[in-house]
Coordinates of C-alpha atoms and ligand atoms in Angstrom, one line a residue:
X1 CA 126.2 71.0 87.7
X2 CA 126.4 70.1 91.4
X3 CA 127.7 73.0 93.3
X4 CA 130.2 72.1 96.2
X5 CA 127.7 72.3 98.7
X6 CA 126.1 69.5 97.1
X7 CA 122.9 70.4 95.3
X8 CA 122.3 70.7 91.8
X9 CA 121.7 74.3 90.8
X10 CA 120.6 73.4 87.4
X11 CA 117.8 71.3 88.9
X12 CA 117.0 74.0 91.2
X13 CA 116.4 76.5 88.3
X14 CA 114.2 74.3 86.6
X15 CA 111.7 74.4 89.5
X16 CA 111.4 78.4 89.0
X17 CA 109.6 78.4 85.3
X18 CA 110.0 82.5 85.6
X19 CA 113.6 81.9 85.4
X20 CA 113.5 80.1 81.9
X21 CA 112.6 83.4 79.6
X22 CA 114.0 86.4 77.8
X23 CA 113.9 90.0 79.0
X24 CA 114.5 92.5 76.1
X25 CA 116.2 89.4 74.2
X26 CA 118.8 88.2 76.7
X27 CA 118.5 85.6 79.4
X28 CA 116.9 87.1 82.4
X29 CA 119.2 87.3 85.3
X30 CA 116.9 88.2 88.7
X31 CA 119.1 90.1 91.1
X32 CA 116.1 91.6 93.2
X33 CA 115.2 89.0 95.5
X34 CA 115.5 91.0 98.4
X35 CA 112.4 93.3 97.0
X36 CA 110.7 89.7 96.4
X37 CA 111.5 86.4 95.6
X38 CA 110.4 84.0 92.5
X39 CA 108.2 81.0 93.2
X40 CA 108.8 77.5 92.6
X41 CA 106.5 75.3 91.1
X42 CA 105.2 73.5 94.0
X43 CA 104.1 77.0 95.3
X44 CA 102.4 77.8 92.0
X45 CA 101.3 74.7 91.9
X46 CA 99.5 74.9 95.5
X47 CA 97.4 77.8 94.4
X48 CA 95.6 76.0 91.3
X49 CA 95.4 73.1 93.1
X50 CA 93.7 75.2 96.3
X51 CA 91.3 76.9 93.7
X52 CA 90.5 73.9 91.5
X53 CA 89.8 71.2 94.4
X54 CA 89.2 72.6 97.9
X55 CA 88.6 76.3 97.7
X56 CA 86.0 77.0 100.7
X57 CA 85.8 79.5 103.5
X58 CA 87.4 78.1 106.7
X59 CA 86.8 77.3 110.1
X60 CA 83.0 77.9 109.9
X61 CA 81.6 75.2 107.6
X62 CA 80.2 71.5 108.7
X63 CA 81.0 70.5 104.9
X64 CA 84.1 68.5 103.3
X65 CA 85.1 71.6 101.3
X66 CA 85.4 73.6 103.9
X67 CA 87.2 71.2 106.2
X68 CA 89.6 70.3 103.7
X69 CA 90.7 73.8 103.5
X70 CA 90.6 74.5 107.1
X71 CA 93.0 71.4 108.0
X72 CA 95.2 72.7 104.8
X73 CA 95.5 76.0 106.3
X74 CA 96.0 74.7 109.7
X75 CA 98.8 72.1 108.6
X76 CA 100.9 74.8 107.3
X77 CA 100.5 76.9 110.5
X78 CA 102.2 73.6 112.0
X79 CA 104.8 73.8 109.7
X80 CA 105.5 77.4 110.1
X81 CA 106.0 76.3 114.0
X82 CA 107.9 73.8 113.3
X83 CA 110.3 76.0 111.1
X84 CA 110.6 78.5 113.5
X85 CA 110.7 76.0 116.3
X86 CA 107.9 78.1 118.4
X87 CA 106.9 76.0 121.4
X88 CA 102.9 76.3 120.3
X89 CA 101.1 76.5 117.1
X90 CA 98.7 79.2 118.8
X91 CA 102.0 81.5 118.7
X92 CA 101.9 81.7 115.0
X93 CA 99.6 84.2 113.7
X94 CA 98.9 84.6 109.7
X95 CA 99.2 88.2 108.9
X96 CA 99.4 90.0 105.1
X97 CA 103.3 90.4 105.6
X98 CA 105.8 92.4 107.6
X99 CA 104.5 95.2 107.4
X100 CA 101.0 94.2 108.8
X101 CA 102.5 92.0 111.7
X102 CA 104.8 95.3 112.6
X103 CA 101.6 97.2 112.7
X104 CA 99.7 94.5 114.4
X105 CA 102.0 94.8 117.2
X106 CA 102.3 98.6 117.4
X107 CA 98.2 99.2 117.1
X108 CA 98.0 96.4 120.2
X109 CA 101.0 98.3 122.4
X110 CA 99.1 101.6 121.7
X111 CA 96.2 100.4 123.3
X112 CA 97.2 100.5 127.1
X113 CA 100.7 99.3 126.7
X114 CA 102.5 102.5 125.5
X115 CA 102.2 105.7 127.7
X116 CA 103.6 109.1 127.6
X117 CA 107.4 109.4 128.5
X118 CA 108.0 105.4 127.4
X119 CA 110.6 104.5 125.3
X120 CA 110.7 102.8 122.2
X121 CA 114.2 102.0 120.5
X122 CA 114.5 101.1 116.9
X123 CA 117.8 101.4 114.7
X124 CA 119.3 103.7 111.9
X125 CA 118.8 100.4 109.7
X126 CA 115.5 100.2 109.6
X127 CA 113.1 99.8 106.5
X128 CA 110.7 102.1 106.8
X129 CA 107.8 99.9 107.8
X130 CA 109.5 99.3 110.9
X131 CA 109.9 103.3 111.6
X132 CA 106.7 104.9 110.5
X133 CA 104.2 102.7 112.8
X134 CA 106.6 103.5 115.6
X135 CA 106.4 107.0 115.0
X136 CA 102.7 106.8 114.7
X137 CA 102.4 105.1 118.0
X138 CA 104.6 107.6 119.7
X139 CA 102.4 110.6 118.1
X140 CA 99.5 109.0 119.7
X141 CA 100.5 107.9 123.0
X142 CA 103.5 110.9 123.7
X143 CA 106.3 108.0 123.7
X144 CA 109.7 108.6 122.5
X145 CA 111.6 107.0 119.8
X146 CA 115.2 106.5 120.2
X147 CA 117.5 105.3 117.6
X148 CA 120.4 103.3 117.6
X149 CA 122.8 104.9 115.3
X150 CA 125.1 103.3 112.9
X151 CA 128.5 103.0 111.7
X152 CA 130.2 103.8 108.4
X153 CA 130.7 100.2 107.7
X154 CA 126.8 99.8 108.2
X155 CA 126.9 97.9 111.2
X156 CA 125.0 99.2 114.1
X157 CA 126.8 101.1 116.9
X158 CA 126.2 98.7 120.1
X159 CA 128.0 101.0 122.6
X160 CA 125.3 103.2 121.7
X161 CA 122.4 100.9 122.1
X162 CA 123.5 99.8 125.4
X163 CA 123.5 103.4 126.5
X164 CA 120.0 104.1 125.2
X165 CA 118.4 101.4 127.2
X166 CA 116.8 102.3 130.7
X167 CA 113.9 101.4 133.0
X168 CA 111.5 103.6 130.5
X169 CA 112.3 101.4 127.2
X170 CA 109.1 99.4 126.4
X171 CA 110.2 98.1 123.3
X172 CA 113.3 97.3 120.9
X173 CA 112.6 97.0 117.3
X174 CA 115.1 96.0 114.8
X175 CA 115.5 94.3 111.7
X176 CA 117.3 90.9 111.9
X177 CA 119.2 91.3 108.3
X178 CA 119.2 95.3 106.9
X179 CA 117.5 95.0 103.5
X180 CA 119.5 98.0 102.1
X181 CA 123.0 96.8 103.2
X182 CA 122.5 93.4 104.1
X183 CA 124.0 93.6 107.6
X184 CA 123.1 90.8 110.0
X185 CA 122.6 92.5 113.1
X186 CA 123.9 90.7 116.4
X187 CA 120.7 89.9 117.6
X188 CA 121.1 87.4 120.5
X189 CA 123.4 90.5 122.1
X190 CA 120.6 92.9 121.2
X191 CA 117.9 90.5 122.7
X192 CA 120.0 89.5 125.9
X193 CA 120.7 93.5 126.7
X194 CA 117.0 94.5 126.2
X195 CA 115.5 91.8 128.5
X196 CA 118.2 93.2 131.1
X197 CA 116.5 96.4 131.0
X198 CA 112.9 94.3 131.3
X199 CA 112.3 95.6 127.6
X200 CA 110.3 93.5 124.4
X201 CA 111.9 92.7 121.4
X202 CA 110.4 92.7 118.0
X203 CA 112.6 91.3 115.4
X204 CA 111.4 92.1 111.6
X205 CA 112.9 89.0 109.6
X206 CA 112.0 90.0 106.3
X207 CA 115.5 89.6 105.0
X208 CA 116.3 87.1 107.4
X209 CA 113.9 84.3 106.7
X210 CA 115.2 83.4 103.2
X211 CA 118.6 82.9 104.2
X212 CA 118.9 81.2 107.6
X213 CA 117.1 79.1 110.4
X214 CA 115.7 81.3 112.3
X215 CA 114.9 79.6 115.9
X216 CA 112.8 81.8 118.4
X217 CA 113.0 79.7 121.5
X218 CA 116.7 79.8 120.8
X219 CA 116.5 83.8 120.3
X220 CA 114.2 84.2 123.3
X221 CA 112.7 87.0 120.8
X222 CA 109.4 88.3 121.9
X223 CA 107.7 89.2 118.4
X224 CA 109.3 87.6 114.9
X225 CA 107.6 89.1 111.8
X226 CA 108.4 88.1 108.0
X227 CA 106.9 88.2 104.6
X228 CA 105.7 85.0 102.4
X229 CA 106.7 86.8 99.3
X230 CA 110.2 87.1 99.8
X231 CA 110.7 83.2 101.4
X232 CA 109.4 81.8 97.7
X233 CA 106.1 81.8 98.9
X234 CA 103.0 83.9 97.7
X235 CA 102.3 87.6 98.6
X236 CA 99.9 89.1 100.7
X237 CA 100.4 86.5 103.5
X238 CA 103.0 86.8 106.5
X239 CA 103.6 85.4 109.7
X240 CA 103.8 87.1 113.3
X241 CA 105.2 84.6 115.7
X242 CA 104.7 86.0 119.8
X243 CA 105.3 84.5 123.1
X244 CA 101.9 83.0 124.0
X245 CA 101.7 84.9 127.1
X246 CA 102.6 88.2 125.1
X247 CA 99.8 87.6 122.7
X248 CA 97.4 86.6 125.2
X249 CA 97.3 89.7 126.8
X250 CA 97.8 92.1 123.3
X251 CA 94.5 93.7 122.3
X252 CA 93.2 92.8 119.3
X253 CA 94.3 94.3 115.9
X254 CA 91.4 94.2 113.8
X255 CA 87.4 93.6 115.0
X256 CA 85.1 91.2 112.6
X257 CA 84.1 87.7 112.0
X258 CA 86.5 84.8 113.3
X259 CA 88.4 86.7 115.7
X260 CA 85.3 86.4 118.5
X261 CA 84.1 83.9 121.1
X262 CA 80.7 85.4 121.0
X263 CA 78.9 89.0 120.2
X264 CA 75.8 90.7 121.5
X265 CA 75.3 94.5 121.4
X266 CA 76.0 94.6 124.9
X267 CA 79.3 92.8 124.8
X268 CA 81.8 90.7 122.5
X269 CA 84.0 88.5 123.6
X270 CA 87.6 87.4 121.8
X271 CA 88.3 84.1 120.6
X272 CA 91.5 82.5 121.8
X273 CA 95.0 82.4 119.7
X274 CA 95.5 82.5 117.0
X275 CA 92.4 83.6 115.7
X276 CA 91.7 86.7 118.2
X277 CA 94.1 88.2 115.7
X278 CA 93.1 86.7 112.8
X279 CA 89.7 88.9 111.7
X280 CA 87.9 88.1 108.4
X281 CA 88.4 85.5 105.7
X282 CA 92.0 85.1 105.5
X283 CA 94.4 84.7 102.3
X284 CA 93.6 81.2 102.4
X285 CA 95.6 80.0 99.5
X286 CA 98.6 82.2 100.4
X287 CA 98.4 80.4 104.0
X288 CA 98.6 77.3 102.8
X289 CA 100.9 78.5 99.7
X290 CA 103.3 79.4 102.7
X291 CA 103.6 76.1 104.2
X292 CA 104.7 74.6 100.7
X293 CA 107.2 77.3 100.3
X294 CA 109.0 76.2 103.7
X295 CA 108.6 72.4 102.5
X296 CA 110.4 73.7 99.6
X297 CA 113.3 75.3 101.2
X298 CA 113.7 72.7 103.7
X299 CA 113.5 70.0 100.7
X300 CA 117.0 72.3 99.8
X301 CA 118.6 72.5 103.2
X302 CA 118.0 76.1 104.6
X303 CA 122.1 75.8 105.5
X304 CA 122.9 74.6 101.8
X305 CA 121.0 77.5 100.9
X306 CA 122.9 80.0 103.5
X307 CA 126.0 78.5 102.3
X308 CA 125.8 78.7 98.5
X309 CA 124.6 82.0 98.7
X310 CA 127.9 83.4 100.9
X311 CA 129.7 81.5 97.9
X312 CA 127.9 83.6 95.6
X313 CA 128.2 86.8 98.0
X314 CA 132.1 86.3 97.7
X315 CA 132.2 85.8 94.5
X316 CA 130.4 88.9 93.3
X317 CA 132.2 91.1 96.0
X318 CA 135.5 90.0 94.5
X319 CA 134.6 90.6 91.1
X320 CA 132.8 93.8 91.7
X321 CA 135.6 95.2 93.3
X322 CA 137.7 94.8 90.1
X323 CA 136.1 98.3 89.1
X324 CA 138.0 101.3 89.9
X325 CA 135.0 103.6 90.7
X326 CA 133.4 100.8 92.7
X327 CA 131.8 101.8 95.9
X328 CA 130.2 99.6 98.1
X329 CA 127.8 100.9 100.4
X330 CA 127.8 98.8 103.7
X331 CA 130.4 96.5 104.3
X332 CA 129.6 94.9 107.8
X333 CA 131.5 91.9 108.7
X334 CA 128.6 89.7 108.8
X335 CA 126.3 90.3 105.6
X336 CA 123.5 88.4 104.0
X337 CA 123.7 87.6 100.0
X338 CA 123.0 91.5 99.2
X339 CA 125.5 94.1 98.0
X340 CA 124.8 97.6 97.5
X341 CA 126.7 99.9 95.5
X342 CA 127.9 102.9 93.7
X343 CA 129.6 103.2 90.3
X344 CA 131.7 106.5 90.2
X345 CA 129.0 109.2 90.4
X346 CA 126.5 107.3 87.8
X347 CA 122.8 108.0 89.0
X348 CA 121.7 104.6 90.1
X349 CA 118.5 104.8 88.7
X350 CA 120.4 105.3 85.0
X351 CA 122.6 102.1 85.6
X352 CA 119.4 100.2 86.6
X353 CA 117.6 101.2 83.2
X354 CA 120.6 100.1 81.2
X355 CA 121.3 96.9 83.0
X356 CA 117.4 96.5 82.4
X357 CA 117.8 96.7 78.6
X358 CA 120.9 93.6 78.8
X359 CA 117.7 91.5 80.8
X360 CA 119.4 91.9 84.4
X361 CA 117.1 93.0 87.3
X362 CA 118.4 94.9 89.7
X363 CA 116.7 97.4 92.5
X364 CA 117.6 101.1 92.3
X365 CA 117.0 103.5 94.9
X366 CA 116.4 104.1 98.3
X367 CA 115.4 100.8 99.1
X368 CA 112.7 102.3 101.7
X369 CA 115.3 102.9 103.8
X370 CA 116.0 106.8 103.6
X371 CA 117.5 107.4 106.6
X372 CA 120.5 105.1 105.7
X373 CA 120.9 107.1 102.3
X374 CA 121.0 110.5 104.4
X375 CA 123.5 108.7 106.2
X376 CA 125.8 108.3 103.3
X377 CA 124.3 111.5 101.6
X378 CA 123.6 109.5 98.5
X379 CA 120.3 109.5 96.7
X380 CA 120.3 105.5 96.5
X381 CA 122.2 102.5 95.3
X382 CA 122.3 100.0 92.9
X383 CA 121.4 96.5 95.3
X384 CA 122.1 93.0 93.6
X385 CA 120.7 90.4 96.0
X386 CA 121.1 86.9 95.4
X387 CA 119.2 83.7 96.3
X388 CA 120.1 79.9 96.0
X389 CA 118.9 79.6 92.5
X390 CA 121.1 82.1 91.1
X391 CA 124.6 81.8 89.6
X392 CA 128.2 82.8 89.2
X393 CA 127.9 82.9 85.6
X394 CA 124.8 85.2 86.2
X395 CA 127.2 87.3 88.3
X396 CA 129.5 87.6 85.4
X397 CA 126.6 89.2 83.2
X398 CA 126.2 91.4 85.9
X399 CA 129.8 92.6 85.6
X400 CA 129.9 92.7 81.7
X401 CA 126.4 95.2 82.0
X402 CA 128.1 97.5 84.5
X403 CA 131.0 97.6 82.1
X404 CA 128.7 98.7 79.4
X405 CA 126.9 100.8 82.0
X406 CA 130.5 102.4 82.7
X407 CA 131.4 102.9 79.0
X408 CA 127.9 104.7 78.6
X409 CA 127.6 107.2 81.0
X410 CA 131.5 108.0 82.4
Ligands
PMP501 N1 111.3 95.0 106.7 C1 112.2 94.5 105.6 C2 113.9 94.6 106.5 C3 111.8 94.5 104.1 O1 113.1 94.3 103.4 C4 110.7 94.8 103.8 C5 110.5 94.4 102.3 N2 111.4 95.0 101.3 C6 109.8 95.1 104.8 C7 109.9 95.2 106.3 C8 108.2 94.9 104.4 O2 107.8 93.7 103.9 P1 106.2 93.7 103.2 O3 106.3 94.6 101.9 O4 106.3 92.3 102.8 O5 105.4 93.9 104.2

């Protein structure tokens, strides 16, 4: 079946071996893509190829294998640079993931960039990983954390944002897309306003990279972070993009091998970018794998992916709205392919357990975004998040499953 956007969904699904299995005797329906995505064969093969042919430590060895491993890792950095349209390869730092990237910036800023009375702005829509590091930084420095409030539909209150910005604002750190509600934030406007106030901007792109093209130069964003495991790549790897002049000035995160120019007991000097922020032996296999994941996405076309997923989102929204007791949580105008909802007074956990018995994997709970749940006064939601390998038939399965949930629990 070739879909209206011109790519063959069955051929795509064949690339993901995990999808072709039964769970509890039923065909697996995997709708937990916002938590982590599945891996295409090329990404799986990349790990096998690495360990069976070129496994060796990078950047240090003169021997053949070390050079091959180094070349493969650095070629992957180039792919990330091209994918993000970063101006320089030195602006691409390999991290452990989104959380690690945010902590890297928070830690660096804590070493002299932020002082008591300075202000950091986050939003009511953040994942805990874009809340807690800033709370820790504020505790450490005496800086003040300000929060952009949200509206009932899950969008940010931009008037309030404008009012929060002032000469004390040093950083605005916001997600590009909310993992709990799917809201696509108006990041161009957010960045433009922050820059007018001389504040830096960090975007948490964990939920954006899987669905859309991100051009860091066009955004003019100062820092951008995301995770490999959400873009069909390996776990334990992520990317921090930062403007070269900022990363140059930012103090290093961790000390150790790889990140130094010279070490003596009197004085250590640091390596240049990107190595200054890559202490220790990296997750080499995953550094290489993330490049293959991007190749795979580009072979389908990021725009094709986004368009197809919007079709899935529209289809699912329409089907789910037929439930009389459906309550959508988060109804922003611009949304990624993710639906958070409640069904009457059924507890999300109970619904999740029954759906699992039917082979359907959804996420239930607070999605590491407890302040959002508090805003709506709910314990959590059921979240179905779609990737480009999902189908309308699978959404029909979810609908059937939810009818069963209603029958059993109402
Ligand atoms: N931010 C957002 C918006 C996320 O969705 C996630 C993962 N759920 C994270 C940050 C944290 O990502 P990781 O666990 O890969 O570091």
